[in-house]
mmCIF file of C-alpha atoms in Angstrom:
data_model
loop_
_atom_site.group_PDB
_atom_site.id
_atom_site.type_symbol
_atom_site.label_atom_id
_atom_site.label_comp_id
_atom_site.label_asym_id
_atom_site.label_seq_id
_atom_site.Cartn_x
_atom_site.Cartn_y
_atom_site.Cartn_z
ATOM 1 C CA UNK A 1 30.519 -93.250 -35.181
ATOM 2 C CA UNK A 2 32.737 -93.450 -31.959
ATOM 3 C CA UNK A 3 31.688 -92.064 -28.903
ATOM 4 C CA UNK A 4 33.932 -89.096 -28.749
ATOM 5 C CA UNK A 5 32.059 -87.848 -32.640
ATOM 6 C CA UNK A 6 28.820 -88.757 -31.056
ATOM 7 C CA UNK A 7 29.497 -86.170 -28.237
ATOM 8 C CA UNK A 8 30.346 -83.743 -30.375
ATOM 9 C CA UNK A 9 27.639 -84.362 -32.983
ATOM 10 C CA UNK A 10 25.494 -83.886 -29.627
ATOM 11 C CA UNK A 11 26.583 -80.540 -28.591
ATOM 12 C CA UNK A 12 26.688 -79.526 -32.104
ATOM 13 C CA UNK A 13 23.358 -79.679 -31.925
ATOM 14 C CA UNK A 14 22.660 -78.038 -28.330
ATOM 15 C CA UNK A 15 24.913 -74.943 -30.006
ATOM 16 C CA UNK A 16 22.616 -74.888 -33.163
ATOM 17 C CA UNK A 17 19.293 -75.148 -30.858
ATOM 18 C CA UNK A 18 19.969 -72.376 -28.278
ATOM 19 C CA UNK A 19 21.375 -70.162 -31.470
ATOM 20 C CA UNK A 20 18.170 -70.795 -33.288
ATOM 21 C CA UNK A 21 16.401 -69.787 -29.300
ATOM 22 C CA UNK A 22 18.354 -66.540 -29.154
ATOM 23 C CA UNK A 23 16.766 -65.793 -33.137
ATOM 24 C CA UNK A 24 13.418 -66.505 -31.873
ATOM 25 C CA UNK A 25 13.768 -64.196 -28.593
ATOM 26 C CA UNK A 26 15.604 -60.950 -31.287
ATOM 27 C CA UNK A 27 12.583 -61.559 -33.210
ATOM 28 C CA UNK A 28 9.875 -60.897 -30.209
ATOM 29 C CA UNK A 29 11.483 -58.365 -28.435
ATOM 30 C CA UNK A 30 12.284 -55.854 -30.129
ATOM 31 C CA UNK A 31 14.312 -53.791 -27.616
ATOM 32 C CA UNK A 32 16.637 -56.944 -26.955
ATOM 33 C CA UNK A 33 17.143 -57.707 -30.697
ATOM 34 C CA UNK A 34 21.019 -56.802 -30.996
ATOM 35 C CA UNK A 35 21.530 -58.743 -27.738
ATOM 36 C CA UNK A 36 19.911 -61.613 -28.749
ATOM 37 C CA UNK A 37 21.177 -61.584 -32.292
ATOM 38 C CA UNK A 38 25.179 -61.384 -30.946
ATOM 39 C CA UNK A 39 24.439 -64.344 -29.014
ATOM 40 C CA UNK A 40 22.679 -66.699 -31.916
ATOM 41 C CA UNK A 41 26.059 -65.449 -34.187
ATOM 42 C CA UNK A 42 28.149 -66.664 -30.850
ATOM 43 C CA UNK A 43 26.199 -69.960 -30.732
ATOM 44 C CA UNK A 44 26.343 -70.837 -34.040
ATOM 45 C CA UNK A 45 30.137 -69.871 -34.029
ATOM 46 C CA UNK A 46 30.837 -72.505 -31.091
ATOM 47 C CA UNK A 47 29.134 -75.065 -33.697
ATOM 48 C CA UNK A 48 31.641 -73.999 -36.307
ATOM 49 C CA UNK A 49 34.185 -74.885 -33.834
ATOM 50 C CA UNK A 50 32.605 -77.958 -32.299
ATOM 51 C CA UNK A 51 32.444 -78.560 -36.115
ATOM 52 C CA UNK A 52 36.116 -78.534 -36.566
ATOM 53 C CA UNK A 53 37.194 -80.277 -33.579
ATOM 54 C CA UNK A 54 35.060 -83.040 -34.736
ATOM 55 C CA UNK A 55 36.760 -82.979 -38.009
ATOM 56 C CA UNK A 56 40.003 -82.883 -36.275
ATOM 57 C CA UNK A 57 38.933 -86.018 -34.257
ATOM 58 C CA UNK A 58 39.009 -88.008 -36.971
ATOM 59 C CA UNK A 59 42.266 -87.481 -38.159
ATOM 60 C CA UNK A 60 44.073 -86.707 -35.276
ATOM 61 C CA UNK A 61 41.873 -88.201 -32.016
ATOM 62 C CA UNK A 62 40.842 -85.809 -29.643
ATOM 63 C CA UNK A 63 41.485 -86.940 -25.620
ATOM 64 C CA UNK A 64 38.411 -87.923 -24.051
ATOM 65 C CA UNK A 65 38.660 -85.745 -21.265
ATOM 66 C CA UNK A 66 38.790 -82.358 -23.710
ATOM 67 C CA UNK A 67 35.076 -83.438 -24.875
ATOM 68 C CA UNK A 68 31.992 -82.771 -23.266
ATOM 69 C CA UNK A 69 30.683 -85.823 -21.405
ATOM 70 C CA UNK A 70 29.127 -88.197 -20.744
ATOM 71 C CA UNK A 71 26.563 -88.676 -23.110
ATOM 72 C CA UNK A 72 23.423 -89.131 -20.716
ATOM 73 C CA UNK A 73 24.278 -85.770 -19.734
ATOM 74 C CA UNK A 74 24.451 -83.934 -23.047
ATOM 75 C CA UNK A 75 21.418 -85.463 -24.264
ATOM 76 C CA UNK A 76 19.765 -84.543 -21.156
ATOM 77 C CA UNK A 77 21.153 -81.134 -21.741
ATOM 78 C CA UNK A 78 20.084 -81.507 -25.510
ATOM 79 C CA UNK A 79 15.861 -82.365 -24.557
ATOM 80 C CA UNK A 80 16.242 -79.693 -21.967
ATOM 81 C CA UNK A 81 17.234 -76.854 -24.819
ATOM 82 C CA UNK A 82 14.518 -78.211 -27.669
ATOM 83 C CA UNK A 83 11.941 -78.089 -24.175
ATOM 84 C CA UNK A 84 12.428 -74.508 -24.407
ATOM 85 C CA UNK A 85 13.081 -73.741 -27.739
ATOM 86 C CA UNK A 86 9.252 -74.910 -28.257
ATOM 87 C CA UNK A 87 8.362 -73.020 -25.603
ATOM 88 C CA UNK A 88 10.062 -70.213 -26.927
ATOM 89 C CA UNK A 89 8.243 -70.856 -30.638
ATOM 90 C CA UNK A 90 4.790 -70.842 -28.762
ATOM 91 C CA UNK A 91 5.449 -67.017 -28.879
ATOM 92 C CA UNK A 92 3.628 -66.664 -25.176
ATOM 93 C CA UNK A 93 6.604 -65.289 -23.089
ATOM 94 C CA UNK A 94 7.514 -62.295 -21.391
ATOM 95 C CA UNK A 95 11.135 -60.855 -21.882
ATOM 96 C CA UNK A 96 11.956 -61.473 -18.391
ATOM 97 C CA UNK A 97 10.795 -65.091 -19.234
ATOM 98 C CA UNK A 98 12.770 -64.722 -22.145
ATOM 99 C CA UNK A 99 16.188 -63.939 -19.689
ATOM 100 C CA UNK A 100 15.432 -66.353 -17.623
ATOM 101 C CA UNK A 101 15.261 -69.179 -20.110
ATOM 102 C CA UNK A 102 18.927 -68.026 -21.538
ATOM 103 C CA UNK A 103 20.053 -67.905 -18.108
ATOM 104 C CA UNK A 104 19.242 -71.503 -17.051
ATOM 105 C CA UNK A 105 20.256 -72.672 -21.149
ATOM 106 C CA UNK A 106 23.458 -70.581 -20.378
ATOM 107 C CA UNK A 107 24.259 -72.711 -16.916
ATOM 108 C CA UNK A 108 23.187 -75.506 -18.303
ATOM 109 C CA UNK A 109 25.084 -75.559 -20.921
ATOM 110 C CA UNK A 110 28.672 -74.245 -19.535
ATOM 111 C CA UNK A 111 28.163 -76.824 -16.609
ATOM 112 C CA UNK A 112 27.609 -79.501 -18.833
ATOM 113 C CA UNK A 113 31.221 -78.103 -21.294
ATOM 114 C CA UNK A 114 33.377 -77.324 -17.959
ATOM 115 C CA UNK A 115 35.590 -80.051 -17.915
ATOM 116 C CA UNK A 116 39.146 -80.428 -17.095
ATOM 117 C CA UNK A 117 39.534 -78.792 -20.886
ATOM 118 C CA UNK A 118 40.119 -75.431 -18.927
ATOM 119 C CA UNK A 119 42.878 -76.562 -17.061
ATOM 120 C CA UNK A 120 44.868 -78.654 -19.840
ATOM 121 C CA UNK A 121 48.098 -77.017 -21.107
ATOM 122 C CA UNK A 122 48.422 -76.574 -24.586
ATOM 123 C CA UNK A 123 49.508 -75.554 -27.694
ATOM 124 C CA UNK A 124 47.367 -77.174 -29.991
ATOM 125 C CA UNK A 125 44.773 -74.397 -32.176
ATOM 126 C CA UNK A 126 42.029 -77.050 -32.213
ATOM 127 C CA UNK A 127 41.947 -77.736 -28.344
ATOM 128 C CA UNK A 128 42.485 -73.797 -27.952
ATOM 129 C CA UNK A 129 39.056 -73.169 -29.388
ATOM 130 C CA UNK A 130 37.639 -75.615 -27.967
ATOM 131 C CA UNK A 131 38.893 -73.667 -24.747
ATOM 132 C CA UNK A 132 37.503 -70.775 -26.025
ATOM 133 C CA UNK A 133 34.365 -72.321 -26.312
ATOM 134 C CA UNK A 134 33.628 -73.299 -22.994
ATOM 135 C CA UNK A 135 34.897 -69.895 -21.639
ATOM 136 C CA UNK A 136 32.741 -68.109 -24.352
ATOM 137 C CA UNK A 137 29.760 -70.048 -22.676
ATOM 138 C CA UNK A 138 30.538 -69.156 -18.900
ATOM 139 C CA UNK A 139 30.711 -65.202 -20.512
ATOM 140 C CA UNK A 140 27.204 -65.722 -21.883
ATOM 141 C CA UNK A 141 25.823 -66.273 -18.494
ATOM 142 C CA UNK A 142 27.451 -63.047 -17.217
ATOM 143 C CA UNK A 143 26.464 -60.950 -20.269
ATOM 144 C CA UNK A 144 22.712 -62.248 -19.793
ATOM 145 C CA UNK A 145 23.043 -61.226 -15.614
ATOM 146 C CA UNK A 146 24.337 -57.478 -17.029
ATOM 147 C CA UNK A 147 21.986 -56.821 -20.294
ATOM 148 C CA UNK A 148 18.781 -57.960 -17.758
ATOM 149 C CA UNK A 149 20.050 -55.848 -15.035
ATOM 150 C CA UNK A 150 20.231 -52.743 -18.094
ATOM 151 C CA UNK A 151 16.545 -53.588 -18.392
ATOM 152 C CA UNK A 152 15.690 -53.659 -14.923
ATOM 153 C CA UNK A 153 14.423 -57.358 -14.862
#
């Protein structure tokens, strides 16, 4: 596998851990279900697309500087996201613990994506989502800062 699939393979897995976080978190708290459940269906959407760019890769080569990089990073990002998902299976949190764990997996996560994909010109459907992606996971943060606020947390 090349380096650029690697990457990808890597935050196809960050997307499918946080998703499987936010299911955990609808399942405890009962009164941020919906919230969390829209955001595990988001997560596991930006796999689907992570999923296709990889496929796309390897027909078509995707530029380096469109991935998510450099590796050390995402699979710093990657131990940091299973950390809490355990934490998160122990069960033992709060809700405000709950919204501050998607906050910092929401930063995390769109700081390690935000790369000069934003700012590339294109036409291309596959780099497009992928655009969508990382703007999808700045939103996340701001939807977590509102819904907390609703609860007064």
């Amino acid at each position: 596998m090349d380096e650029i699939s690697e990457r990808i393979e890597a935050c196809i897995a960050i997307e499918k851990t946080v998703a499987e976080i936010y299911n955990t978190f609808s399942n405890m708290f009962p009164e941020a279900m919906a919230f969390f459940r829209e955001l595990s269906r988001e997560e596991e959407d930006h796999a689907t697309i992570l999923s296709v760019a990889k496929a796309y890769h390897n027909v078509r080569k995707l530029p380096a500087h469109i991935v998510p990089g450099p590796l050390p990073d995402i699979y710093g990002t990657l131990d940091r996201v299973r950390s809490i998902r355990e934490r998160a299976r122990s069960g033992d949190i709060t809700l405000k613990e709950a919204m501050d764990m998607a906050a910092e997996i929401e930063d995390t996560v769109a700081e390690n994506y935000l790369q000069e994909t934003l700012m590339a010109e294109t036409e291309d459907r596959v780099i497009l989502n992928l655009k969508k992606l990382l703007i999808e996971s700045r939103t996340h943060g701001q939807k977590i800062s509102e819904f907390r606020a609703s609860l007064g947390i």
